[in-house]
CSV table of C-alpha atoms and ligand atoms in Angstrom, one decimal:
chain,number,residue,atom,x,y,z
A,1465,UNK,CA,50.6,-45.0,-1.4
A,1466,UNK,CA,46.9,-45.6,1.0
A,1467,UNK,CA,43.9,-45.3,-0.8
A,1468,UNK,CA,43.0,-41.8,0.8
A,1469,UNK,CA,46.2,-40.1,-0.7
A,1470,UNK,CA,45.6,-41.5,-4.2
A,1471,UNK,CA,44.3,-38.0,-5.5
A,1472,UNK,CA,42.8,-37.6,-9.1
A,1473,UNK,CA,46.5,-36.8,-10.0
A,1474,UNK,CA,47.8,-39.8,-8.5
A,1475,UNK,CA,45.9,-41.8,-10.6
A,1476,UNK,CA,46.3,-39.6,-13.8
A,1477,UNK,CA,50.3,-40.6,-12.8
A,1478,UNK,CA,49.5,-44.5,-13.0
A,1479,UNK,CA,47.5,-43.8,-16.0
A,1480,UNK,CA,49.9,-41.7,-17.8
A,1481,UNK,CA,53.1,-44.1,-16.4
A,1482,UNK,CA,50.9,-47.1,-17.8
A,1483,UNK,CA,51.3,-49.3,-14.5
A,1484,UNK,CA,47.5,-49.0,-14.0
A,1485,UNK,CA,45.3,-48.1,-17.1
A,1486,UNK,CA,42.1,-49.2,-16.4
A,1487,UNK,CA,39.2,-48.5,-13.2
A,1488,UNK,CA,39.6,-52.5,-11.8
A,1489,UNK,CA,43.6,-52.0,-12.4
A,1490,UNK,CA,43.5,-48.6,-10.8
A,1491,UNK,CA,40.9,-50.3,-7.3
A,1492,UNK,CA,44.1,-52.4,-6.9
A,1493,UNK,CA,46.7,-50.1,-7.1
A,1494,UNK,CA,45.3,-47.7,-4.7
A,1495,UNK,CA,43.0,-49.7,-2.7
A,1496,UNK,CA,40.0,-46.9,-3.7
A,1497,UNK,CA,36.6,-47.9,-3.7
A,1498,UNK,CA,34.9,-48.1,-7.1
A,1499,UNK,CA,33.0,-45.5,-6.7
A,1500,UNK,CA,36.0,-43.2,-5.4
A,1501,UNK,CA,37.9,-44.1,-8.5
A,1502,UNK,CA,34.8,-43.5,-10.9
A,1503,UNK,CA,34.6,-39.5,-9.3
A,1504,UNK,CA,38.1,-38.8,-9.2
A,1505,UNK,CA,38.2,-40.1,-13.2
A,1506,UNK,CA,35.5,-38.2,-13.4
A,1507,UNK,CA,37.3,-35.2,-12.4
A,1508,UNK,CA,40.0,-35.5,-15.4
A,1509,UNK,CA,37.5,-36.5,-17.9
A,1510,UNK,CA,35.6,-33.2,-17.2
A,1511,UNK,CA,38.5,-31.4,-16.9
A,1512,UNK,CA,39.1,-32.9,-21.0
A,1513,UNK,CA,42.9,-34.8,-19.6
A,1514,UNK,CA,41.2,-38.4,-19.9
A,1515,UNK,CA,40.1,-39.9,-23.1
A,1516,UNK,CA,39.0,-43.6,-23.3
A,1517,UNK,CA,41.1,-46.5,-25.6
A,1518,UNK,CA,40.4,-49.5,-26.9
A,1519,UNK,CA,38.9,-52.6,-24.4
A,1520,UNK,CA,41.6,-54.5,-22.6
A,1521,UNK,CA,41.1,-58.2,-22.2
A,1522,UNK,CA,39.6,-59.4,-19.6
A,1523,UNK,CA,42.2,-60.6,-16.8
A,1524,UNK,CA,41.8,-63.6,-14.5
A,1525,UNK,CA,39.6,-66.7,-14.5
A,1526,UNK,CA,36.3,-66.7,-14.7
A,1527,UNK,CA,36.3,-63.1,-17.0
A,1528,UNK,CA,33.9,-60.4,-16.6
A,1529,UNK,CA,33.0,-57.4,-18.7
A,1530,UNK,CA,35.8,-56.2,-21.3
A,1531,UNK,CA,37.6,-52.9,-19.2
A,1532,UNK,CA,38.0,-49.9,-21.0
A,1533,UNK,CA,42.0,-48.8,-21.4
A,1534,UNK,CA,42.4,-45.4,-20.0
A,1535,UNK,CA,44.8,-42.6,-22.1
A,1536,UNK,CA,46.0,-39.4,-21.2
A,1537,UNK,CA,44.5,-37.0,-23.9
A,1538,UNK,CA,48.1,-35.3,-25.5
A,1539,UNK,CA,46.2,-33.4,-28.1
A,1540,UNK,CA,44.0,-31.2,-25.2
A,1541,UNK,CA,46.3,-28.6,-24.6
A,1542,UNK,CA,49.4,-27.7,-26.2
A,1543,UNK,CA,53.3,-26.5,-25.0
A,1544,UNK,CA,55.2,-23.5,-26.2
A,1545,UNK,CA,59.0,-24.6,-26.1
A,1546,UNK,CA,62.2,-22.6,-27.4
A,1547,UNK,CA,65.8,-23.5,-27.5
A,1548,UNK,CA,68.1,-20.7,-27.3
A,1549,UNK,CA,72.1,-21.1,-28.4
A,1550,UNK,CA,74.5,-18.1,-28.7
A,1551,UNK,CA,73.5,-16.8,-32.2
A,1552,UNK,CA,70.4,-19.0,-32.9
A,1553,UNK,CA,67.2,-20.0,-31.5
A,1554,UNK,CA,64.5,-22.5,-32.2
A,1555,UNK,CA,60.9,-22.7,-31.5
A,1556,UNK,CA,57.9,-25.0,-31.4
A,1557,UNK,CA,54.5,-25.9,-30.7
A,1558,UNK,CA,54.6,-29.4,-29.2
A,1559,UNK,CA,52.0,-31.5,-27.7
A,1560,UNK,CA,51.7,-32.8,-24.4
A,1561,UNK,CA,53.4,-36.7,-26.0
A,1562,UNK,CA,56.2,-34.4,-27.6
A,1563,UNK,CA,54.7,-34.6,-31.2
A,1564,UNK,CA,55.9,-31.2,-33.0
A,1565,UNK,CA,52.9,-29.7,-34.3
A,1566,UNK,CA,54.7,-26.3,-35.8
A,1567,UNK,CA,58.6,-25.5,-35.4
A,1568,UNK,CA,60.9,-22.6,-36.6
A,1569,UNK,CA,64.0,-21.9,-36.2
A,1570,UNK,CA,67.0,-18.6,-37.3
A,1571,UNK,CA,69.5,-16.0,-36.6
A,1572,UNK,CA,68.7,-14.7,-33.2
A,1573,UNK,CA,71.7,-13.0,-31.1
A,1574,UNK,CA,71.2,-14.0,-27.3
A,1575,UNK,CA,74.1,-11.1,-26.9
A,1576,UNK,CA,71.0,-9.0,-28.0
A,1577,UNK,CA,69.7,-9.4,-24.5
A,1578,UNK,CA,66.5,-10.3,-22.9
A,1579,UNK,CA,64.6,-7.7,-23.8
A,1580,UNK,CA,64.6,-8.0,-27.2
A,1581,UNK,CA,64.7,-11.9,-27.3
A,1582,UNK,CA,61.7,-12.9,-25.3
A,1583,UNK,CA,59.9,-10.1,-27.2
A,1584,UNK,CA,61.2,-11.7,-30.7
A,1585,UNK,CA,60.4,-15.5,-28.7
A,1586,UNK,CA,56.4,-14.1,-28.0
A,1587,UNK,CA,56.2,-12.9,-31.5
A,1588,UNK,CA,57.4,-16.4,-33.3
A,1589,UNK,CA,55.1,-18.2,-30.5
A,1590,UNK,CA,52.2,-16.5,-31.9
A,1591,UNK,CA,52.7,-16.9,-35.4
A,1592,UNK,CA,53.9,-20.9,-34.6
A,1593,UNK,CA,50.4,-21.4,-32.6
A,1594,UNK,CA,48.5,-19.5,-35.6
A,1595,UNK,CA,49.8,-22.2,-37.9
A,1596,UNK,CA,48.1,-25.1,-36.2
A,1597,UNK,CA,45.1,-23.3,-35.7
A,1598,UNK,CA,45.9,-23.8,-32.0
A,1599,UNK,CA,43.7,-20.8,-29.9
A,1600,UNK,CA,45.9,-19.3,-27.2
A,1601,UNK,CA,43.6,-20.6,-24.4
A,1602,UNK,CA,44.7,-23.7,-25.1
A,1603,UNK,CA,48.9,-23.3,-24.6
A,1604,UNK,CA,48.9,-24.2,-21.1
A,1605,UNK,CA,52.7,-24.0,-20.6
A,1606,UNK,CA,55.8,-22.5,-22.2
A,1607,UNK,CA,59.2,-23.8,-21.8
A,1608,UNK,CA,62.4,-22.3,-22.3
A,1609,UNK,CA,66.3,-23.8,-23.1
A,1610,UNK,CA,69.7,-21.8,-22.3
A,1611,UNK,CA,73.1,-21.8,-22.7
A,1612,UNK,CA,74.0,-20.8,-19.2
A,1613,UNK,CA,73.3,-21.7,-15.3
A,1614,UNK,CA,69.9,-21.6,-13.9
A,1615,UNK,CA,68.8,-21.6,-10.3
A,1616,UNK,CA,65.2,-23.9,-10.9
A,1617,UNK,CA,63.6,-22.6,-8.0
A,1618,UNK,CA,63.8,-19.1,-9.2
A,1619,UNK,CA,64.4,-19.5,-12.7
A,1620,UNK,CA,66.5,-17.2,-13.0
A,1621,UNK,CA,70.2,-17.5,-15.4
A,1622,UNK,CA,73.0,-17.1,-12.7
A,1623,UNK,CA,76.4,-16.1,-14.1
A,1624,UNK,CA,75.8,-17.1,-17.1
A,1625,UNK,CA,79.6,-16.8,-19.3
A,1626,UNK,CA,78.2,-16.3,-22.6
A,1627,UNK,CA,74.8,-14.5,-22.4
A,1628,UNK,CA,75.5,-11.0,-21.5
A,1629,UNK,CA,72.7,-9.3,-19.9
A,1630,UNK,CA,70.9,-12.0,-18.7
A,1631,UNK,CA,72.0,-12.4,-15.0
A,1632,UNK,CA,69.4,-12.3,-12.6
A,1633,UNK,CA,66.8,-10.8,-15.2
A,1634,UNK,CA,63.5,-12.1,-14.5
A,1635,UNK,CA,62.7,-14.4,-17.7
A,1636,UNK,CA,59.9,-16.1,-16.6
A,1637,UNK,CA,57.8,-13.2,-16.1
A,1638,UNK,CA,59.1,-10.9,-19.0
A,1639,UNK,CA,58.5,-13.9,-21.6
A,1640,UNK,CA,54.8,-14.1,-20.0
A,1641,UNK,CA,54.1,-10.1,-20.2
A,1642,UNK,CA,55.1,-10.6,-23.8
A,1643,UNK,CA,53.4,-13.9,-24.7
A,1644,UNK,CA,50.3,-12.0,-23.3
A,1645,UNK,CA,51.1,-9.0,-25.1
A,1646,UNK,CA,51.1,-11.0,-28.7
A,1647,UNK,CA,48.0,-13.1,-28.5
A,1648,UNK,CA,46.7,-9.7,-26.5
A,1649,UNK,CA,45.1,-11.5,-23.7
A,1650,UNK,CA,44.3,-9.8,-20.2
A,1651,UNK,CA,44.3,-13.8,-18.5
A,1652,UNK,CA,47.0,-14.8,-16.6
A,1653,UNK,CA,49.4,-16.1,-19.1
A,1654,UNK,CA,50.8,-19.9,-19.3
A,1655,UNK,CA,53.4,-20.6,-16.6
A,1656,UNK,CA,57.4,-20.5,-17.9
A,1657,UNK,CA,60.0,-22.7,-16.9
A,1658,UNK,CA,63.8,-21.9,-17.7
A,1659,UNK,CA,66.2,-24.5,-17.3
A,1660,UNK,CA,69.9,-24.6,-18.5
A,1661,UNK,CA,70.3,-26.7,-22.3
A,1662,UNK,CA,72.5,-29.6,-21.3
A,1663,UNK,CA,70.0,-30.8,-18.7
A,1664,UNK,CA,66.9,-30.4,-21.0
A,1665,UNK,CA,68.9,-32.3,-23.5
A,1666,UNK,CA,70.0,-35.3,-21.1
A,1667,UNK,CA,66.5,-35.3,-20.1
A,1668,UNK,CA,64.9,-35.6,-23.6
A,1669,UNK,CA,67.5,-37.9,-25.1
A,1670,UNK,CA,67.3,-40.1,-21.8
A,1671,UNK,CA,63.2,-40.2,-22.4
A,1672,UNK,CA,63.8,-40.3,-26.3
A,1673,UNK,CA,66.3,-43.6,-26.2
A,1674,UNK,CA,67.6,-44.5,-23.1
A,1675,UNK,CA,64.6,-44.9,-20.9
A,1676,UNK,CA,65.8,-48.0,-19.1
A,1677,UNK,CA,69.1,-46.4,-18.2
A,1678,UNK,CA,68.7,-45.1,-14.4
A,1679,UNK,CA,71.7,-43.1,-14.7
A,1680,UNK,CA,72.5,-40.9,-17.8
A,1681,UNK,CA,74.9,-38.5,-18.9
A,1682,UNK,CA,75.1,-36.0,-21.0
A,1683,UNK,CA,78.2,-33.6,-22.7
A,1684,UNK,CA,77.1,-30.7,-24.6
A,1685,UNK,CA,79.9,-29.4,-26.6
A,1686,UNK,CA,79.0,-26.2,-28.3
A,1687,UNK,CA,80.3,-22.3,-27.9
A,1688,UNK,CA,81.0,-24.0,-24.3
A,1689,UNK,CA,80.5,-27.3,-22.6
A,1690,UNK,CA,78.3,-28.0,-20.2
A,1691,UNK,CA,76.5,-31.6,-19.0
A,1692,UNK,CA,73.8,-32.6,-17.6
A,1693,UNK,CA,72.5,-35.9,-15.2
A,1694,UNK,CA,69.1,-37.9,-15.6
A,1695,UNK,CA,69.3,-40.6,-12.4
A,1696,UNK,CA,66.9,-42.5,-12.0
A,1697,UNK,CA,64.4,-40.6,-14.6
A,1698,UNK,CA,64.8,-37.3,-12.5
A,1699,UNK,CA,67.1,-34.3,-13.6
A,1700,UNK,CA,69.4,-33.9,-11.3
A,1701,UNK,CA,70.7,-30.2,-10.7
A,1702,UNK,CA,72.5,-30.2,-7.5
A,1703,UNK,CA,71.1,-27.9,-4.4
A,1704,UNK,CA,71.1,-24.5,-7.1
A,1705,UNK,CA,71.6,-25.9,-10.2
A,1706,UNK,CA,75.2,-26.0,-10.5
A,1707,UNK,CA,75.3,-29.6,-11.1
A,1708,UNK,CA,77.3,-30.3,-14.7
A,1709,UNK,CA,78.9,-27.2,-15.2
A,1710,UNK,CA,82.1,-29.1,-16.3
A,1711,UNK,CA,83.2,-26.6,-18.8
A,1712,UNK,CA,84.5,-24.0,-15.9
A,1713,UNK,CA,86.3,-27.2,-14.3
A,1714,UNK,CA,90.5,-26.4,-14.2
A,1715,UNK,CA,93.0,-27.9,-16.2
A,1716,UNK,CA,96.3,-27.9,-14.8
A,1717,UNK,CA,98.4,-27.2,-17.2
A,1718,UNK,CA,96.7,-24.1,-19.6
A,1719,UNK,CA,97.1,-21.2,-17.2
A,1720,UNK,CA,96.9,-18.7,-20.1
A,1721,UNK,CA,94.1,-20.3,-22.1
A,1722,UNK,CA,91.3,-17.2,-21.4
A,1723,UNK,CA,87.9,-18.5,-20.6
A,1724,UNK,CA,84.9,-16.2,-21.0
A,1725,UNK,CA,83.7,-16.7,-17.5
A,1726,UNK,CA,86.9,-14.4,-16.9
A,1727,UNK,CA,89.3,-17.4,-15.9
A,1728,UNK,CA,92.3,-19.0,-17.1
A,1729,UNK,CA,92.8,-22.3,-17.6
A,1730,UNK,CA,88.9,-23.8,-17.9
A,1731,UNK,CA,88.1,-26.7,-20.0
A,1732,UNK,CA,86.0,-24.3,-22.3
A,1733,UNK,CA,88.9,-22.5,-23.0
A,1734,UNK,CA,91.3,-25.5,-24.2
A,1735,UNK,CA,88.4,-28.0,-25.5
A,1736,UNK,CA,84.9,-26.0,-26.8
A,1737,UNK,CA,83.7,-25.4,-30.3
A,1738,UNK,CA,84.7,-21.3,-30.0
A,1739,UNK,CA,88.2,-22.6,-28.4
A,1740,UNK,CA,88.7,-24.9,-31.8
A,1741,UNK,CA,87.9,-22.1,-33.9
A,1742,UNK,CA,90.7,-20.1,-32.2
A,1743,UNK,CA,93.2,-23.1,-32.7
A,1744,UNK,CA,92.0,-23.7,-36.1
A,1745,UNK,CA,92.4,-19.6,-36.9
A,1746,UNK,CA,95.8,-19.9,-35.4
A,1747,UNK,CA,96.6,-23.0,-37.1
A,1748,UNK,CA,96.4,-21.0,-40.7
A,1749,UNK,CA,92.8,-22.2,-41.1
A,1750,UNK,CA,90.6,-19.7,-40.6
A,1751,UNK,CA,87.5,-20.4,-38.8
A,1752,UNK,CA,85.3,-17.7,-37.0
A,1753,UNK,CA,82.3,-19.5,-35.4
A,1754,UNK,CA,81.8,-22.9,-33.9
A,1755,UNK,CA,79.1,-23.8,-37.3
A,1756,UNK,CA,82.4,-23.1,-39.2
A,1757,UNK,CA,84.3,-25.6,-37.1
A,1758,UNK,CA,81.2,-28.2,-37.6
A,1759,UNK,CA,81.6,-27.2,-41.5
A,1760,UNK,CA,85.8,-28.3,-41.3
A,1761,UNK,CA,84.9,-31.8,-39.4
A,1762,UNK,CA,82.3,-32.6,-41.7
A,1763,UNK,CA,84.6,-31.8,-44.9
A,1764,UNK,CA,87.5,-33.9,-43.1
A,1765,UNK,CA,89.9,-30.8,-42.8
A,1766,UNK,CA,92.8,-32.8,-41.4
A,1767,UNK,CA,93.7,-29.8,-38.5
A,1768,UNK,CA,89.8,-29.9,-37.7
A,1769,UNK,CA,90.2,-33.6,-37.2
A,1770,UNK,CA,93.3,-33.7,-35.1
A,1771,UNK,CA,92.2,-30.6,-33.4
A,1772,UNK,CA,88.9,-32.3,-32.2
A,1773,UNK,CA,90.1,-35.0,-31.6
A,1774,UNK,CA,92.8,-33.7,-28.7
A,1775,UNK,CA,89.7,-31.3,-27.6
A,1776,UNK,CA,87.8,-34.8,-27.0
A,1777,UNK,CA,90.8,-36.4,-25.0
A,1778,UNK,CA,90.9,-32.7,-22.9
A,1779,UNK,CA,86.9,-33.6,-22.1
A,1780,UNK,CA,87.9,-37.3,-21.6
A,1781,UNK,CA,90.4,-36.0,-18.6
A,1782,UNK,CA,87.8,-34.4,-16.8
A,1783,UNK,CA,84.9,-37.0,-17.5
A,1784,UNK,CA,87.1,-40.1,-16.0
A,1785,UNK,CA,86.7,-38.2,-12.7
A,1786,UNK,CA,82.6,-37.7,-13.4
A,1787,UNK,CA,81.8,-41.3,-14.7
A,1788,UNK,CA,83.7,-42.5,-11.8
A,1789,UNK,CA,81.8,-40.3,-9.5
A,1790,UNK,CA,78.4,-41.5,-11.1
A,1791,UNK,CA,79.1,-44.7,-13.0
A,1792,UNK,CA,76.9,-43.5,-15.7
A,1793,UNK,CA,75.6,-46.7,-18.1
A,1794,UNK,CA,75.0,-44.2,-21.1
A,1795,UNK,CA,77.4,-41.1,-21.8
A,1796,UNK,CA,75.9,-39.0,-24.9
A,1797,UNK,CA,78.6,-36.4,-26.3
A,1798,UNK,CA,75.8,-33.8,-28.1
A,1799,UNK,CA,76.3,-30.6,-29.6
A,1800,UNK,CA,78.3,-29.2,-32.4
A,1801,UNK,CA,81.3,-30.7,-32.2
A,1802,UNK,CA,79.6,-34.5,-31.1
A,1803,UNK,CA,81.4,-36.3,-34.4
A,1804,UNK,CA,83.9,-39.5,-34.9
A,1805,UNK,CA,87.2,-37.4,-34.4
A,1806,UNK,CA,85.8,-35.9,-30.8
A,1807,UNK,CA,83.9,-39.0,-29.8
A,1808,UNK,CA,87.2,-40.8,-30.5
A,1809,UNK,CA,88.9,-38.9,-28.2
A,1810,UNK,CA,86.8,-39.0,-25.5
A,1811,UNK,CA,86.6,-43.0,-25.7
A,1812,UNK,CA,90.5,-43.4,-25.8
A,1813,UNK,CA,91.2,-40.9,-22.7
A,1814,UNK,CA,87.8,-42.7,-21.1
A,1815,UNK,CA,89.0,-46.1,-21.1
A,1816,UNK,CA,92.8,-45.3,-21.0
A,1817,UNK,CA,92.2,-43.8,-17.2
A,1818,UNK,CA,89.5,-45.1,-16.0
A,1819,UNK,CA,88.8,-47.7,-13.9
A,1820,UNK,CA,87.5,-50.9,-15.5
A,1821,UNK,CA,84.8,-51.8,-13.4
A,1822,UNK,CA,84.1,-48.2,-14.1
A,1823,UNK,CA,83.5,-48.6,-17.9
A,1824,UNK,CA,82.6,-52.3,-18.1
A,1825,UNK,CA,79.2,-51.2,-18.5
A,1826,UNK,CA,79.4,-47.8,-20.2
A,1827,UNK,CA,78.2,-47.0,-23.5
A,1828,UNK,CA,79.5,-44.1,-25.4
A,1829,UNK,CA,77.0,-42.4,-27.8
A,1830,UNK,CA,75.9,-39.9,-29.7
A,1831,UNK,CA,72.8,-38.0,-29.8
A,1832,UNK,CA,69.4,-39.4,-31.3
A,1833,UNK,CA,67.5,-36.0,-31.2
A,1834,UNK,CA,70.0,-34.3,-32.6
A,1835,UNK,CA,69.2,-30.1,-32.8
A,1836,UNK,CA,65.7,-30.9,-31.2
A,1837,UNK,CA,66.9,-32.4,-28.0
A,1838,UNK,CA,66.8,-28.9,-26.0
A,1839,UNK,CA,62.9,-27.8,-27.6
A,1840,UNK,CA,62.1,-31.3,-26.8
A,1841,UNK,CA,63.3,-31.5,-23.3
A,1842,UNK,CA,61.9,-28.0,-22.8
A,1843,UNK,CA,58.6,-29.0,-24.0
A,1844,UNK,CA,58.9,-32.2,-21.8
A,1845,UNK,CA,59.5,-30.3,-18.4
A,1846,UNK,CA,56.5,-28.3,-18.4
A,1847,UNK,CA,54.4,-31.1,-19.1
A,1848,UNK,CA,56.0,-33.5,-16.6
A,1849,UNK,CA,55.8,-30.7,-14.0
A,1850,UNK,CA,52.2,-29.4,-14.9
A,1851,UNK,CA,50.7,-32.8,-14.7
A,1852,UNK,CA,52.7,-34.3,-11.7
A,1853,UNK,CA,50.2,-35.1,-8.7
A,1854,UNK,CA,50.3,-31.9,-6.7
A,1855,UNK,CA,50.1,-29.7,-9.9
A,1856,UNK,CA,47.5,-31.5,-11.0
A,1857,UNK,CA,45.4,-31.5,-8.3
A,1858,UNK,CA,46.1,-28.0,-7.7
A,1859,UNK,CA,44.9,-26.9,-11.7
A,1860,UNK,CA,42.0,-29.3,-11.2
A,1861,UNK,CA,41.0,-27.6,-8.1
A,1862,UNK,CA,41.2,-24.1,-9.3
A,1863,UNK,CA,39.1,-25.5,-12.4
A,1864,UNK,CA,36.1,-26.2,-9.5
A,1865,UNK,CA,36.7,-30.2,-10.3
B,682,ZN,ZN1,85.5,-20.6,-17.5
């Protein structure tokens, strides 16, 4: 980076990064003039981004005047962030360090459509931001999970198996008409980003834990199985966001196992939470959702146990082929079924086929977030796109800094 290019949102980065957190720290890391540095700080201080720390000690010999450490202000504006699964939904009000400053969560039927779900989203938004005591004005972003494929670009769900109704409907808009509608506001609502649950997950839990690991996977096993990738701190989703969508990935040997993307034979259909309460129902256990499957693992039901297990070893197939692809240092199974008896299959198929230079260095885990990891990773997003360098400078810009 040359000093001219080091905008007032490059520096907010070094700042908010911590590799330069004072003025004489942020001279040398740009090569800015003094002065330079003092007006584009001045920019994010007036803008309310910027709020001054504690002194840092003075470096090298001879001393100087005590430097002032420089923070990024995560209490001046707020996030909305929801996390939608198949027959529930959770919500929050999160600040811009991921601190959850109000949170709810119930029964809500994605099946319902997205009509009817964003509207019911706007409406717990509101009442969420009214708890804090936050005014609307200051939400400056809204983020929003899913359980099914989404284009970034566009942000709109492509395909999606198991949210009927949602294909190519325009979320980001409708979520903003009706965020707008609820706090009744004739401004331009809060921008909305959509991104699929696995990679919001991967990217929270990699932030949340793992923040040294520079390539991280993740395995949601829920209703269906998806994954997601965090390389080198960065999502990554592929050319159109198709990157991780394991649980549509063949298995040679169920041809009549009935997935509900319409094909036979996908991992989903052998190895998912909503396929395990099929073989548990047809196993004399009756088991309708994939909450009741969680219920069975957790009371040590022995066809639950067995059953999961053999569902982890079905993932573990299909994962040799990923970790060997991306030599992953962590692999995080999350989700529903993410207990001992699936975890243990996934480790004996993992090690069993894969190649040993492969695994040396792999560490299998489960989650630290637990349900929060999509709201978190949602809330995350936003901020880490709203406040990258060009976004920056453009929202300070349009402020008249
Ligand atoms: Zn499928």
């Amino acid at each position: 980076m040359t000093g001219n290019q080091a905008s007032a949102g490059h520096l907010l980065r070094l700042i908010r990064d911590g590799s330069a957190t004072t003025r004489g720290a942020l001279q040398r890391a740009t090569g800015l003039s003094r002065s330079t540095v003092g007006h584009r700080l001045d920019q994010l201080f007036a803008a309310g981004w910027l709020r001054e720390g504690a002194a840092e000690p003075v470096e090298g010999p001879g001393g100087g005047r005590p430097s002032t450490r420089l923070e990024f202000d995560a209490g001046h504006a707020v996030v909305l962030a929801a996390d939608l699964g198949t027959r529930h939904a959770g919500a929050a009000v999160v600040d811009l360090s991921g601190r959850v400053l109000a949170e709810r969560s119930g029964a809500m039927l994605i099946s319902d459509g997205p009509d009817r779900v964003l509207d019911a989203l706007a409406r717990w938004f509101a009442d969420l931001l009214e708890e804090t005591g936050t005014p609307p004005e200051r939400v400056c972003g809204i983020g929003l999970s899913v359980p099914g494929p989404v284009d970034w670009a566009s942000g709109l769900v492509v395909q999606p198996p198991i949210m009927p109704g949602w294909d190519g409907f325009p979320i980001r808009e409708r979520l903003q008409e009706a965020w707008a509608r609820h706090i009744s506001s004739e401004e331009p609502a809060a921008p909305v980003l959509v991104d699929n649950d696995a990679n919001l997950m991967a990217y929270a839990e990699q932030r949340a834990a793992h923040r040294d690991c520079a390539a991280f996977l993740l395995v949601k096993v829920s209703t269906g199985i998806g994954a997601g990738v965090v390389a080198g701190g960065r999502l990554y989703r592929g050319i159109d966001g198709g990157a991780g969508d394991i649980g549509h990935i063949r298995l040679h040997d169920r041809p009549e196992a009935l997935c509900m993307c319409g094909s036979y034979g996908c991992l989903a259909a052998v190895a998912s939470g909503r396929a395990l309460a099929a073989q548990l129902t047809e196993a004399g256990v009756a088991t309708d959702s994939v909450s009741g499957v969680r219920d069975r693992l957790a009371a040590g039901q022995p066809d639950a146990v067995r059953l999961a297990r053999e569902a982890g070893r079905r993932v573990g197939e299909v994962l040799v082929t990923v970790v060997t692809l991306l030599n992953p240092g962590v692999l995080m199974i999350a989700g529903e079924l993410a207990g001992t008896p699936f975890l243990t299959g996934v480790r004996e198929l993992l090690y069993q086929r894969a190649m040993p230079r492969t695994t040396a260095h792999l560490t299998v885990v489960t989650s630290r977030l637990g349900e929060r990891a999509g709201l978190l990773g949602a809330a995350a997003i936003v901020v880490e796109d709203l406040y990258s360098p060009d976004r920056a400078d453009a929202r300070l810009a349009a402020l008249g800094g």
